[in-house]
């Protein structure tokens, strides 16, 4: 007969020096909550990255005196990590490592994983770990086998996902189970707020004070003036800093041009490199790295090319790439063979690399949730190092025209957040979802994007995450008005790459963009790369790529016959013409 370990065993939590303060306080909040009250069945806890969220998930069944708990992770990687924490044979077993339990019998874990599990495993378990993909749909085989009272507690890890229909299936299947959502952010990428009253939250400001997370500063690129062309063939317009800020807030096309035009994209990269080099020199730690956000696949490649041109080892991960391709990039990152990793919302939950120290914003963040998830990648402290050592500082770099200031301000408020903050939180609407097309010629629809042609006298403004003393802030404002900037407003020092490095980066970018266009062609027409639909003698991939390469050769301005001989000007011209080249190839293949 099963013994309900979570209901009868008394864990060592209060005053336990091996637990973190937010874990103990959140445990007490769960223990004291009356789940039987009106609208009290489902509640939430918000803990910043690095504050012991996985440990709290292990403690929560004790706080709720659960008979059997279902722990649901958003993906397989996190499910594996959580199961490891709960497995007694694991040397890093949470309950003994943190001295929550001295000896057994320990709570029995089990997992739901395809055909390798069975119902008897679950019946013996005190806690069952799975990822949400295993339990999707009402007619799921596992849900069909289990009675509605099988679990009396459901834990949703990364609970901001819990507004999705796939999670709601579990609420309906186990109608009397108490539900606890635990997350570092209260909102999903689409702005929807996770359900359930927030019964406990631990402010980032306190986490910084305790040394649980890095100290984060923002650096905003402020050009004194900026020049741009609204439409092809149009006149160049000069605008002041205030107008750049206004356009960034009101004009979606202008925002995208800020993060994709050569002139502005370059300065974001340069500023992030400068901050990385400063941090490496100050700390003596050469492993510190940059993480950059991008809009889509083409933009990823554009950003990677820029960092390579400026002398850094850069690569990217993207959900459209095969799993093994992304794993290879992760390995390079873990082995410290990269200085920069670029991503499109790919390094999400479950990713942990504490040496990421600079977050460079090349994408559009319309609300707080995804911005917090991105910045969270640089918030984990480096293990084995004093948390207050300068190596545990983090920096966020963004351009004033990218309209990031608003979410940065929201982030500042969140950093100091108390219960009232979450009580007043409402769903946001995702105004501007990530595009699926490259921000460049043609833009995000029929209207081309503006092109930023140049910037003058770019200043790098320091924005603190944790609010400074009001008197100090007022004094800095007076100095700014008087034209005295000091360290808070620092002139951006430009980086001059060699012409050879620029040409090499552009050649690699052209090669990468061609491969992307080939992949897009197959997706558009429902073809497989290894099929022979276009030419019975050759695979589709070879047919399409060779056709694009042939068109490229015809259009080389200098007349060079080998790609290794293309000049930088040749490559600029060919990259700009690539969309039209692909259209030409598509028409030729359609005609047969």
Coordinates of C-alpha atoms in Angstrom, one line a residue:
X1 CA 0.0 0.0 0.0
X2 CA 1.3 3.4 -1.0
X3 CA 2.5 5.7 1.9
X4 CA 1.8 9.4 1.2
X5 CA 5.3 10.7 2.0
X6 CA 4.6 14.3 1.3
X7 CA 1.6 14.2 3.7
X8 CA 3.3 12.5 6.7
X9 CA 7.0 13.5 6.5
X10 CA 8.1 16.8 8.1
X11 CA 10.8 18.4 5.9
X12 CA 13.4 20.8 7.3
X13 CA 12.5 24.1 5.7
X14 CA 12.2 27.0 8.2
X15 CA 15.7 28.2 9.2
X16 CA 17.4 25.7 6.9
X17 CA 20.7 27.5 5.9
X18 CA 21.0 25.4 2.7
X19 CA 17.8 26.8 1.3
X20 CA 17.4 30.3 -0.2
X21 CA 15.3 32.9 1.4
X22 CA 12.7 33.0 -1.4
X23 CA 12.3 29.2 -1.3
X24 CA 11.5 29.3 2.5
X25 CA 9.2 32.3 2.2
X26 CA 7.3 30.9 -0.8
X27 CA 7.0 27.5 1.0
X28 CA 5.4 29.3 3.9
X29 CA 3.0 31.1 1.6
X30 CA 1.9 27.9 0.0
X31 CA 1.6 26.2 3.4
X32 CA -0.6 29.0 4.7
X33 CA -2.9 29.3 1.6
X34 CA -6.4 28.1 1.9
X35 CA -7.0 26.3 -1.5
X36 CA -10.6 25.6 -0.6
X37 CA -11.7 29.3 -0.7
X38 CA -13.6 30.9 -3.6
X39 CA -11.3 31.2 -6.7
X40 CA -8.4 29.9 -4.5
X41 CA -7.9 26.6 -6.2
X42 CA -5.2 28.0 -8.5
X43 CA -2.4 30.3 -7.3
X44 CA 1.0 31.5 -8.5
X45 CA 4.5 32.2 -7.2
X46 CA 6.9 34.5 -9.1
X47 CA 10.7 33.9 -8.4
X48 CA 13.4 35.5 -10.5
X49 CA 15.9 33.4 -12.4
X50 CA 18.5 32.0 -10.0
X51 CA 16.3 32.1 -6.9
X52 CA 15.7 28.4 -6.6
X53 CA 12.5 27.8 -8.6
X54 CA 13.3 24.1 -9.2
X55 CA 13.9 23.6 -5.5
X56 CA 10.6 25.3 -4.7
X57 CA 8.8 22.8 -7.0
X58 CA 10.4 20.0 -5.0
X59 CA 9.3 21.6 -1.7
X60 CA 5.7 22.6 -2.7
X61 CA 4.2 19.1 -2.3
X62 CA 5.3 19.1 1.3
X63 CA 3.8 22.5 1.9
X64 CA 0.5 21.3 0.4
X65 CA 0.7 17.9 2.1
X66 CA 0.0 16.3 -1.2
X67 CA -0.9 12.6 -1.6
X68 CA 0.2 12.6 -5.3
X69 CA 1.6 15.5 -7.3
X70 CA 1.8 16.0 -11.0
X71 CA 4.7 18.2 -12.0
X72 CA 4.4 19.6 -15.6
X73 CA 7.3 21.1 -17.4
X74 CA 7.1 23.1 -20.7
X75 CA 9.6 20.9 -22.5
X76 CA 11.5 17.7 -22.3
X77 CA 14.8 19.2 -21.3
X78 CA 13.3 20.9 -18.2
X79 CA 11.4 17.7 -17.4
X80 CA 14.6 15.7 -17.3
X81 CA 16.3 18.3 -15.1
X82 CA 13.4 18.3 -12.6
X83 CA 13.2 14.5 -12.5
X84 CA 16.9 14.4 -11.8
X85 CA 16.5 16.7 -8.8
X86 CA 13.8 14.3 -7.4
X87 CA 15.6 11.0 -8.0
X88 CA 17.2 9.6 -4.8
X89 CA 20.0 7.8 -6.6
X90 CA 21.2 11.1 -8.2
X91 CA 24.2 12.6 -6.3
X92 CA 22.6 16.0 -6.6
X93 CA 19.3 14.8 -5.1
X94 CA 17.7 18.0 -3.9
X95 CA 16.2 16.7 -0.6
X96 CA 19.6 15.5 0.8
X97 CA 21.8 18.0 -1.0
X98 CA 19.9 20.8 0.7
X99 CA 19.3 18.8 3.9
X100 CA 15.5 19.0 3.6
X101 CA 15.4 15.3 4.5
X102 CA 18.1 13.4 6.4
X103 CA 17.2 9.9 5.3
X104 CA 14.5 7.8 3.8
X105 CA 12.0 6.7 3.0
X106 CA 12.0 9.4 0.3
X107 CA 9.1 10.5 -1.9
X108 CA 8.9 8.2 -4.8
X109 CA 9.3 9.8 -8.3
X110 CA 8.0 8.6 -11.6
X111 CA 7.8 10.0 -15.1
X112 CA 5.3 9.9 -18.0
X113 CA 7.4 9.4 -21.1
X114 CA 5.9 7.7 -24.1
X115 CA 5.7 3.9 -24.0
X116 CA 8.4 3.5 -21.3
X117 CA 6.0 4.2 -18.4
X118 CA 3.0 2.4 -17.2
X119 CA 0.1 3.1 -14.8
X120 CA 1.5 0.9 -12.0
X121 CA 4.6 3.2 -12.0
X122 CA 2.3 6.2 -11.4
X123 CA 0.3 4.5 -8.8
X124 CA 3.4 3.9 -6.7
X125 CA 4.6 7.4 -7.1
X126 CA 4.4 10.4 -4.8
X127 CA 5.3 12.8 -7.6
X128 CA 5.0 12.3 -11.4
X129 CA 7.1 14.4 -13.7
X130 CA 6.3 15.0 -17.4
X131 CA 6.4 17.6 -20.1
X132 CA 3.2 19.1 -21.4
X133 CA 3.6 17.5 -24.8
X134 CA 3.0 14.1 -23.3
X135 CA -0.5 15.1 -22.0
X136 CA -1.9 17.2 -24.8
X137 CA -5.5 16.8 -26.1
X138 CA -8.6 15.5 -24.3
X139 CA -8.2 12.0 -25.8
X140 CA -4.7 11.6 -24.6
X141 CA -4.0 7.9 -23.7
X142 CA -2.5 8.8 -20.4
X143 CA -5.4 11.0 -19.3
X144 CA -7.8 8.3 -20.4
X145 CA -6.2 5.8 -18.1
X146 CA -6.2 7.9 -14.9
X147 CA -9.2 8.8 -12.7
X148 CA -10.1 12.4 -12.1
X149 CA -8.9 12.3 -8.5
X150 CA -5.5 10.7 -9.3
X151 CA -3.6 13.9 -8.5
X152 CA -4.5 16.3 -5.7
X153 CA -1.8 18.8 -6.6
X154 CA -0.6 20.0 -10.1
X155 CA 2.6 22.1 -10.4
X156 CA 3.1 24.0 -13.6
X157 CA 6.7 24.9 -14.1
X158 CA 7.2 28.1 -16.2
X159 CA 3.6 28.8 -15.3
X160 CA 3.3 31.8 -17.6
X161 CA 2.5 29.2 -20.3
X162 CA -0.6 28.0 -18.3
X163 CA -3.1 30.1 -20.3
X164 CA -2.6 27.8 -23.3
X165 CA -5.4 25.3 -24.1
X166 CA -3.0 22.4 -23.8
X167 CA -2.6 23.2 -20.1
X168 CA -6.3 23.8 -19.6
X169 CA -7.0 20.1 -20.5
X170 CA -5.3 19.1 -17.2
X171 CA -7.5 21.5 -15.2
X172 CA -10.6 19.9 -16.6
X173 CA -9.3 16.3 -16.2
X174 CA -8.4 16.7 -12.6
X175 CA -11.1 19.2 -11.4
X176 CA -10.4 19.0 -7.7
X177 CA -6.6 19.2 -7.9
X178 CA -5.0 22.3 -6.4
X179 CA -2.8 24.1 -8.9
X180 CA 0.4 26.0 -8.3
X181 CA 2.1 28.0 -11.1
X182 CA 5.8 28.9 -10.6
X183 CA 7.6 31.2 -13.0
X184 CA 10.2 34.0 -13.3
X185 CA 7.8 36.1 -15.4
X186 CA 4.1 36.6 -15.0
X187 CA 3.3 36.9 -18.7
X188 CA 3.7 34.8 -21.9
X189 CA 5.3 36.1 -25.1
X190 CA 1.9 37.1 -26.4
X191 CA 1.2 39.2 -23.4
X192 CA -1.3 37.0 -21.6
X193 CA -0.8 36.8 -17.8
X194 CA -0.7 33.5 -16.1
X195 CA -3.8 32.6 -14.2
X196 CA -4.1 32.4 -10.4
X197 CA -3.5 35.0 -7.7
X198 CA 0.2 35.6 -7.0
X199 CA 0.5 34.6 -3.4
X200 CA 4.2 35.2 -3.2
X201 CA 6.8 37.1 -5.3
X202 CA 10.4 37.8 -4.6
X203 CA 11.6 41.1 -6.1
X204 CA 14.6 41.2 -8.4
X205 CA 15.9 44.1 -6.3
X206 CA 16.1 41.8 -3.3
X207 CA 17.6 39.0 -5.4
X208 CA 20.4 41.4 -6.5
X209 CA 20.9 42.5 -2.9
X210 CA 21.3 38.8 -1.8
X211 CA 23.6 38.0 -4.6
X212 CA 21.2 35.5 -6.2
X213 CA 21.3 37.2 -9.6
X214 CA 23.6 39.5 -11.5
X215 CA 23.4 43.3 -11.2
X216 CA 21.9 44.5 -14.5
X217 CA 22.5 47.9 -16.1
X218 CA 21.0 49.1 -19.4
X219 CA 22.9 51.1 -22.0
X220 CA 20.8 53.1 -24.5
X221 CA 22.3 54.3 -27.8
X222 CA 21.2 58.0 -28.3
X223 CA 22.3 59.6 -31.6
X224 CA 22.3 63.4 -31.6
X225 CA 20.9 63.3 -35.1
X226 CA 20.0 60.5 -37.4
X227 CA 19.6 60.4 -41.2
X228 CA 17.2 58.1 -43.0
X229 CA 15.4 57.7 -46.3
X230 CA 11.7 56.9 -46.0
X231 CA 11.2 55.4 -49.5
X232 CA 13.5 54.3 -52.3
X233 CA 14.5 57.3 -54.3
X234 CA 13.2 59.7 -51.7
X235 CA 15.1 62.5 -50.0
X236 CA 17.3 61.9 -47.0
X237 CA 15.7 63.2 -43.8
X238 CA 17.6 64.4 -40.7
X239 CA 15.9 64.0 -37.3
X240 CA 16.9 64.9 -33.8
X241 CA 17.1 62.5 -30.8
X242 CA 13.6 63.4 -29.7
X243 CA 12.2 62.7 -33.1
X244 CA 14.1 59.3 -33.2
X245 CA 12.5 58.4 -29.9
X246 CA 9.0 59.5 -31.2
X247 CA 9.4 57.5 -34.4
X248 CA 10.5 54.5 -32.5
X249 CA 7.4 54.6 -30.4
X250 CA 4.9 55.3 -33.2
X251 CA 6.3 53.8 -36.4
X252 CA 6.7 50.0 -36.7
X253 CA 8.6 50.3 -40.0
X254 CA 11.1 52.7 -38.4
X255 CA 11.6 50.4 -35.4
X256 CA 12.5 47.5 -37.7
X257 CA 14.8 49.7 -39.8
X258 CA 16.6 50.6 -36.6
X259 CA 17.6 47.0 -35.9
X260 CA 18.2 46.0 -39.5
X261 CA 19.8 48.9 -41.3
X262 CA 23.5 48.7 -41.6
X263 CA 24.2 52.1 -39.9
X264 CA 22.2 51.4 -36.7
X265 CA 22.7 47.7 -36.5
X266 CA 26.5 48.3 -36.6
X267 CA 26.4 50.7 -33.6
X268 CA 24.3 48.2 -31.5
X269 CA 26.9 45.6 -32.2
X270 CA 29.8 48.0 -31.5
X271 CA 28.3 49.1 -28.2
X272 CA 27.8 45.5 -27.0
X273 CA 31.4 44.6 -28.0
X274 CA 32.7 47.6 -26.2
X275 CA 30.9 46.6 -23.0
X276 CA 32.0 43.0 -23.4
X277 CA 35.7 44.0 -23.7
X278 CA 35.4 46.4 -20.8
X279 CA 34.0 43.6 -18.6
X280 CA 36.6 41.0 -19.8
X281 CA 39.4 43.5 -19.0
X282 CA 38.0 44.5 -15.6
X283 CA 37.4 41.0 -14.4
X284 CA 40.1 39.1 -16.2
X285 CA 37.5 36.6 -17.3
X286 CA 37.8 36.0 -21.1
X287 CA 34.8 33.6 -21.1
X288 CA 32.2 36.3 -20.8
X289 CA 29.9 36.4 -23.8
X290 CA 27.2 38.3 -25.7
X291 CA 23.7 37.0 -26.4
X292 CA 21.8 38.9 -29.1
X293 CA 18.2 38.8 -30.1
X294 CA 17.1 38.9 -33.7
X295 CA 13.9 39.1 -35.7
X296 CA 14.1 36.0 -37.9
X297 CA 16.4 33.6 -39.7
X298 CA 17.8 36.2 -42.2
X299 CA 18.2 38.8 -39.5
X300 CA 20.1 36.2 -37.4
X301 CA 22.5 35.8 -40.2
X302 CA 22.9 39.5 -40.7
X303 CA 23.7 40.0 -37.1
X304 CA 26.1 37.1 -37.0
X305 CA 27.9 38.5 -40.1
X306 CA 28.3 41.9 -38.4
X307 CA 29.9 40.4 -35.3
X308 CA 32.2 38.3 -37.4
X309 CA 33.1 41.4 -39.4
X310 CA 34.0 43.2 -36.1
X311 CA 36.3 40.3 -35.1
X312 CA 34.2 38.1 -32.8
X313 CA 33.4 34.4 -33.0
X314 CA 29.6 34.4 -33.6
X315 CA 26.9 31.9 -34.5
X316 CA 23.1 31.5 -34.1
X317 CA 20.4 29.1 -33.0
X318 CA 16.9 29.1 -34.5
X319 CA 13.8 26.8 -34.2
X320 CA 13.8 26.3 -38.0
X321 CA 17.2 24.5 -37.8
X322 CA 17.5 20.8 -37.2
X323 CA 18.0 19.8 -33.5
X324 CA 21.5 18.6 -34.1
X325 CA 22.5 21.9 -35.7
X326 CA 21.4 23.8 -32.6
X327 CA 23.0 21.2 -30.4
X328 CA 26.4 21.8 -32.1
X329 CA 26.1 25.5 -31.5
X330 CA 25.2 24.9 -27.8
X331 CA 28.3 22.7 -27.6
X332 CA 30.5 25.5 -29.0
X333 CA 29.0 27.9 -26.5
X334 CA 29.6 25.6 -23.6
X335 CA 33.1 24.9 -24.7
X336 CA 33.8 28.7 -24.9
X337 CA 34.4 28.6 -28.7
X338 CA 32.0 31.5 -29.3
X339 CA 32.0 35.1 -28.2
X340 CA 28.4 35.8 -29.4
X341 CA 25.3 33.7 -29.7
X342 CA 22.3 35.1 -31.7
X343 CA 18.8 33.7 -31.2
X344 CA 15.2 34.2 -32.2
X345 CA 13.4 33.3 -28.9
X346 CA 15.2 30.0 -29.0
X347 CA 17.4 30.0 -25.9
X348 CA 14.3 29.8 -23.7
X349 CA 13.3 27.8 -20.6
X350 CA 15.9 25.3 -19.4
X351 CA 18.9 27.1 -21.0
X352 CA 21.6 28.0 -18.5
X353 CA 25.0 29.5 -19.4
X354 CA 26.1 32.0 -16.7
X355 CA 28.9 33.4 -18.8
X356 CA 26.4 35.3 -20.9
X357 CA 26.9 38.8 -19.6
X358 CA 25.9 41.3 -22.4
X359 CA 22.4 41.2 -23.9
X360 CA 22.3 43.0 -27.3
X361 CA 18.7 43.9 -28.5
X362 CA 18.3 43.6 -32.3
X363 CA 14.6 42.7 -32.1
X364 CA 11.3 44.2 -31.3
X365 CA 9.9 43.7 -27.8
X366 CA 6.3 44.9 -27.5
X367 CA 5.7 43.7 -23.9
X368 CA 7.4 42.7 -20.8
X369 CA 7.3 38.9 -20.8
X370 CA 9.6 38.1 -23.8
X371 CA 11.9 40.9 -22.8
X372 CA 12.3 39.5 -19.3
X373 CA 12.9 36.0 -20.7
X374 CA 15.7 37.4 -23.0
X375 CA 17.3 39.5 -20.3
X376 CA 17.0 36.5 -17.9
X377 CA 19.6 34.7 -20.0
X378 CA 22.3 37.1 -18.6
X379 CA 21.0 37.1 -15.0
X380 CA 22.5 33.8 -13.6
X381 CA 25.5 34.3 -11.4
X382 CA 28.7 32.4 -12.3
X383 CA 29.1 29.5 -9.8
X384 CA 32.1 29.4 -7.5
X385 CA 32.6 33.2 -7.7
X386 CA 31.6 35.8 -5.2
X387 CA 28.2 36.9 -6.4
X388 CA 29.2 40.6 -5.8
X389 CA 32.4 40.3 -7.9
X390 CA 32.3 42.5 -11.0
X391 CA 32.2 39.3 -13.1
X392 CA 28.6 39.0 -12.0
X393 CA 27.5 42.2 -13.6
X394 CA 25.2 42.1 -16.7
X395 CA 24.5 44.7 -19.4
X396 CA 21.6 45.2 -21.8
X397 CA 22.3 47.3 -24.9
X398 CA 19.6 48.8 -27.1
X399 CA 18.9 51.7 -29.5
X400 CA 16.6 54.5 -28.5
X401 CA 14.8 54.1 -31.9
X402 CA 13.9 50.5 -31.2
X403 CA 11.2 51.5 -28.7
X404 CA 12.8 49.4 -25.9
X405 CA 12.7 52.2 -23.3
X406 CA 9.1 51.4 -22.4
X407 CA 9.7 47.7 -21.6
X408 CA 12.9 48.7 -19.8
X409 CA 10.8 51.0 -17.6
X410 CA 8.3 48.1 -17.1
X411 CA 11.3 45.9 -16.1
X412 CA 12.4 48.5 -13.6
X413 CA 9.0 48.4 -12.0
X414 CA 9.0 44.6 -12.0
X415 CA 12.4 44.6 -10.3
X416 CA 10.8 46.3 -7.3
X417 CA 7.5 44.5 -7.6
X418 CA 5.4 43.7 -4.6
X419 CA 2.0 41.9 -4.4
X420 CA 0.1 45.0 -5.6
X421 CA 2.0 45.0 -8.8
X422 CA 0.7 41.5 -9.7
X423 CA -2.8 42.2 -8.4
X424 CA -3.1 45.0 -11.0
X425 CA -1.5 43.2 -13.9
X426 CA -3.7 42.6 -16.9
X427 CA -3.3 40.9 -20.2
X428 CA -1.3 42.8 -22.8
X429 CA -2.0 42.6 -26.5
X430 CA 0.9 41.6 -28.7
X431 CA 1.0 44.6 -30.9
X432 CA 3.9 43.5 -33.1
X433 CA 4.6 39.8 -33.5
X434 CA 7.9 38.7 -34.9
X435 CA 7.9 38.8 -38.7
X436 CA 8.6 35.8 -40.8
X437 CA 10.3 37.8 -43.5
X438 CA 13.6 39.5 -43.5
X439 CA 13.4 43.2 -42.5
X440 CA 15.0 44.8 -45.6
X441 CA 14.0 45.5 -49.1
X442 CA 10.3 44.8 -49.3
X443 CA 9.9 45.1 -45.5
X444 CA 7.2 43.2 -43.7
X445 CA 4.5 43.5 -46.4
X446 CA 4.1 45.5 -49.7
X447 CA 5.7 48.7 -48.2
X448 CA 9.5 48.8 -48.0
X449 CA 11.1 49.8 -44.8
X450 CA 12.9 53.1 -44.3
X451 CA 16.7 52.8 -44.5
X452 CA 18.8 54.5 -41.8
X453 CA 21.8 56.0 -43.7
X454 CA 23.9 57.5 -40.9
X455 CA 24.0 58.7 -37.3
X456 CA 25.9 61.6 -35.7
X457 CA 27.6 61.7 -32.3
X458 CA 26.1 58.6 -30.7
X459 CA 26.1 58.7 -26.9
X460 CA 25.8 55.6 -24.7
X461 CA 23.5 56.3 -21.8
X462 CA 23.6 54.2 -18.6
X463 CA 20.2 53.2 -17.3
X464 CA 20.2 51.4 -13.9
X465 CA 17.7 48.6 -13.3
X466 CA 17.4 49.1 -9.6
X467 CA 16.3 52.7 -8.9
X468 CA 19.0 55.0 -7.6
X469 CA 18.7 57.4 -4.7
X470 CA 16.3 60.2 -5.9
X471 CA 18.7 62.9 -4.9
X472 CA 21.5 61.4 -7.0
X473 CA 19.1 61.0 -10.0
X474 CA 18.1 64.7 -9.7
X475 CA 21.8 65.7 -9.6
X476 CA 22.6 63.7 -12.7
X477 CA 19.6 65.3 -14.5
X478 CA 21.0 68.8 -13.7
X479 CA 24.4 67.8 -15.0
X480 CA 22.9 66.4 -18.2
X481 CA 21.0 69.7 -18.8
X482 CA 24.3 71.5 -18.3
X483 CA 26.0 69.4 -20.9
X484 CA 28.2 67.6 -18.4
X485 CA 27.8 63.9 -19.1
X486 CA 30.5 62.0 -17.1
X487 CA 30.2 58.3 -17.2
X488 CA 26.5 58.1 -17.5
X489 CA 26.6 59.5 -21.1
X490 CA 29.6 58.2 -22.8
X491 CA 30.4 58.8 -26.5
X492 CA 30.4 55.5 -28.5
X493 CA 33.8 54.6 -29.7
X494 CA 33.5 53.1 -33.2
X495 CA 35.2 49.9 -34.3
X496 CA 37.0 49.9 -37.6
X497 CA 37.2 46.4 -39.2
X498 CA 39.7 45.6 -41.9
X499 CA 38.3 45.7 -45.4
X500 CA 39.2 42.0 -45.8
X501 CA 37.2 41.1 -42.6
X502 CA 34.2 43.0 -44.0
X503 CA 34.4 41.3 -47.4
X504 CA 34.8 37.8 -45.8
X505 CA 31.8 38.4 -43.5
X506 CA 29.6 39.6 -46.4
X507 CA 30.6 36.5 -48.5
X508 CA 29.6 34.2 -45.7
X509 CA 26.4 36.1 -45.3
X510 CA 25.5 35.8 -49.0
X511 CA 26.2 32.0 -48.8
X512 CA 24.0 31.7 -45.7
X513 CA 21.1 33.8 -47.2
X514 CA 21.1 31.7 -50.4
X515 CA 20.7 28.5 -48.2
X516 CA 17.8 30.2 -46.4
X517 CA 16.1 31.1 -49.6
X518 CA 16.4 27.6 -50.9
X519 CA 14.8 26.3 -47.7
X520 CA 12.0 28.9 -48.0
X521 CA 11.4 27.8 -51.6
X522 CA 10.8 24.2 -50.5
X523 CA 8.5 25.2 -47.7
X524 CA 6.5 27.4 -50.0
X525 CA 6.0 24.7 -52.7
X526 CA 5.8 21.7 -50.4
X527 CA 8.9 20.0 -51.8
X528 CA 11.5 17.9 -50.1
X529 CA 15.2 18.8 -50.6
X530 CA 16.1 15.2 -51.4
X531 CA 13.2 14.7 -53.8
X532 CA 13.5 14.8 -57.6
X533 CA 10.3 16.7 -58.6
X534 CA 12.1 19.5 -60.5
X535 CA 14.6 17.3 -62.4
X536 CA 14.6 13.5 -62.4
X537 CA 18.4 13.4 -62.6
X538 CA 19.1 15.7 -59.6
X539 CA 17.8 16.3 -56.1
X540 CA 15.6 19.3 -55.6
X541 CA 18.2 21.0 -53.4
X542 CA 20.9 20.9 -56.1
X543 CA 18.5 22.2 -58.7
X544 CA 17.3 25.2 -56.8
X545 CA 20.6 26.2 -55.3
X546 CA 22.5 25.8 -58.6
X547 CA 19.8 27.9 -60.3
X548 CA 20.2 30.7 -57.7
X549 CA 24.0 30.5 -57.9
X550 CA 23.8 30.8 -61.7
X551 CA 21.7 33.9 -61.5
X552 CA 24.1 35.4 -59.0
X553 CA 27.0 34.8 -61.4
X554 CA 25.2 36.7 -64.1
X555 CA 24.7 39.8 -61.9
X556 CA 28.2 40.3 -60.4
X557 CA 29.0 44.0 -61.0
X558 CA 32.7 43.5 -61.3
X559 CA 32.4 40.5 -63.6
X560 CA 34.4 38.2 -61.3
X561 CA 33.7 34.6 -62.1
X562 CA 34.6 33.0 -58.7
X563 CA 32.8 33.9 -55.5
X564 CA 36.1 34.0 -53.7
X565 CA 37.0 37.0 -56.0
X566 CA 33.8 39.0 -55.4
X567 CA 34.5 42.5 -53.9
X568 CA 32.7 43.9 -51.0
X569 CA 30.7 46.1 -53.4
X570 CA 29.8 43.0 -55.4
X571 CA 28.5 41.3 -52.3
X572 CA 26.5 44.3 -51.2
X573 CA 24.8 44.5 -54.6
X574 CA 24.1 40.7 -54.8
X575 CA 22.6 40.6 -51.2
X576 CA 20.4 43.5 -52.1
X577 CA 19.2 41.8 -55.3
X578 CA 18.8 38.3 -53.8
X579 CA 14.9 38.6 -53.4
X580 CA 14.6 39.4 -57.1
X581 CA 17.0 36.7 -58.0
X582 CA 14.9 34.1 -56.2
X583 CA 11.8 35.4 -57.9
X584 CA 13.5 35.0 -61.3
X585 CA 14.6 31.4 -60.4
X586 CA 11.1 30.6 -59.2
X587 CA 9.6 31.8 -62.5
X588 CA 12.1 29.8 -64.6
X589 CA 11.5 26.6 -62.6
X590 CA 7.7 27.1 -62.9
X591 CA 8.1 27.3 -66.7
X592 CA 10.2 24.1 -66.6

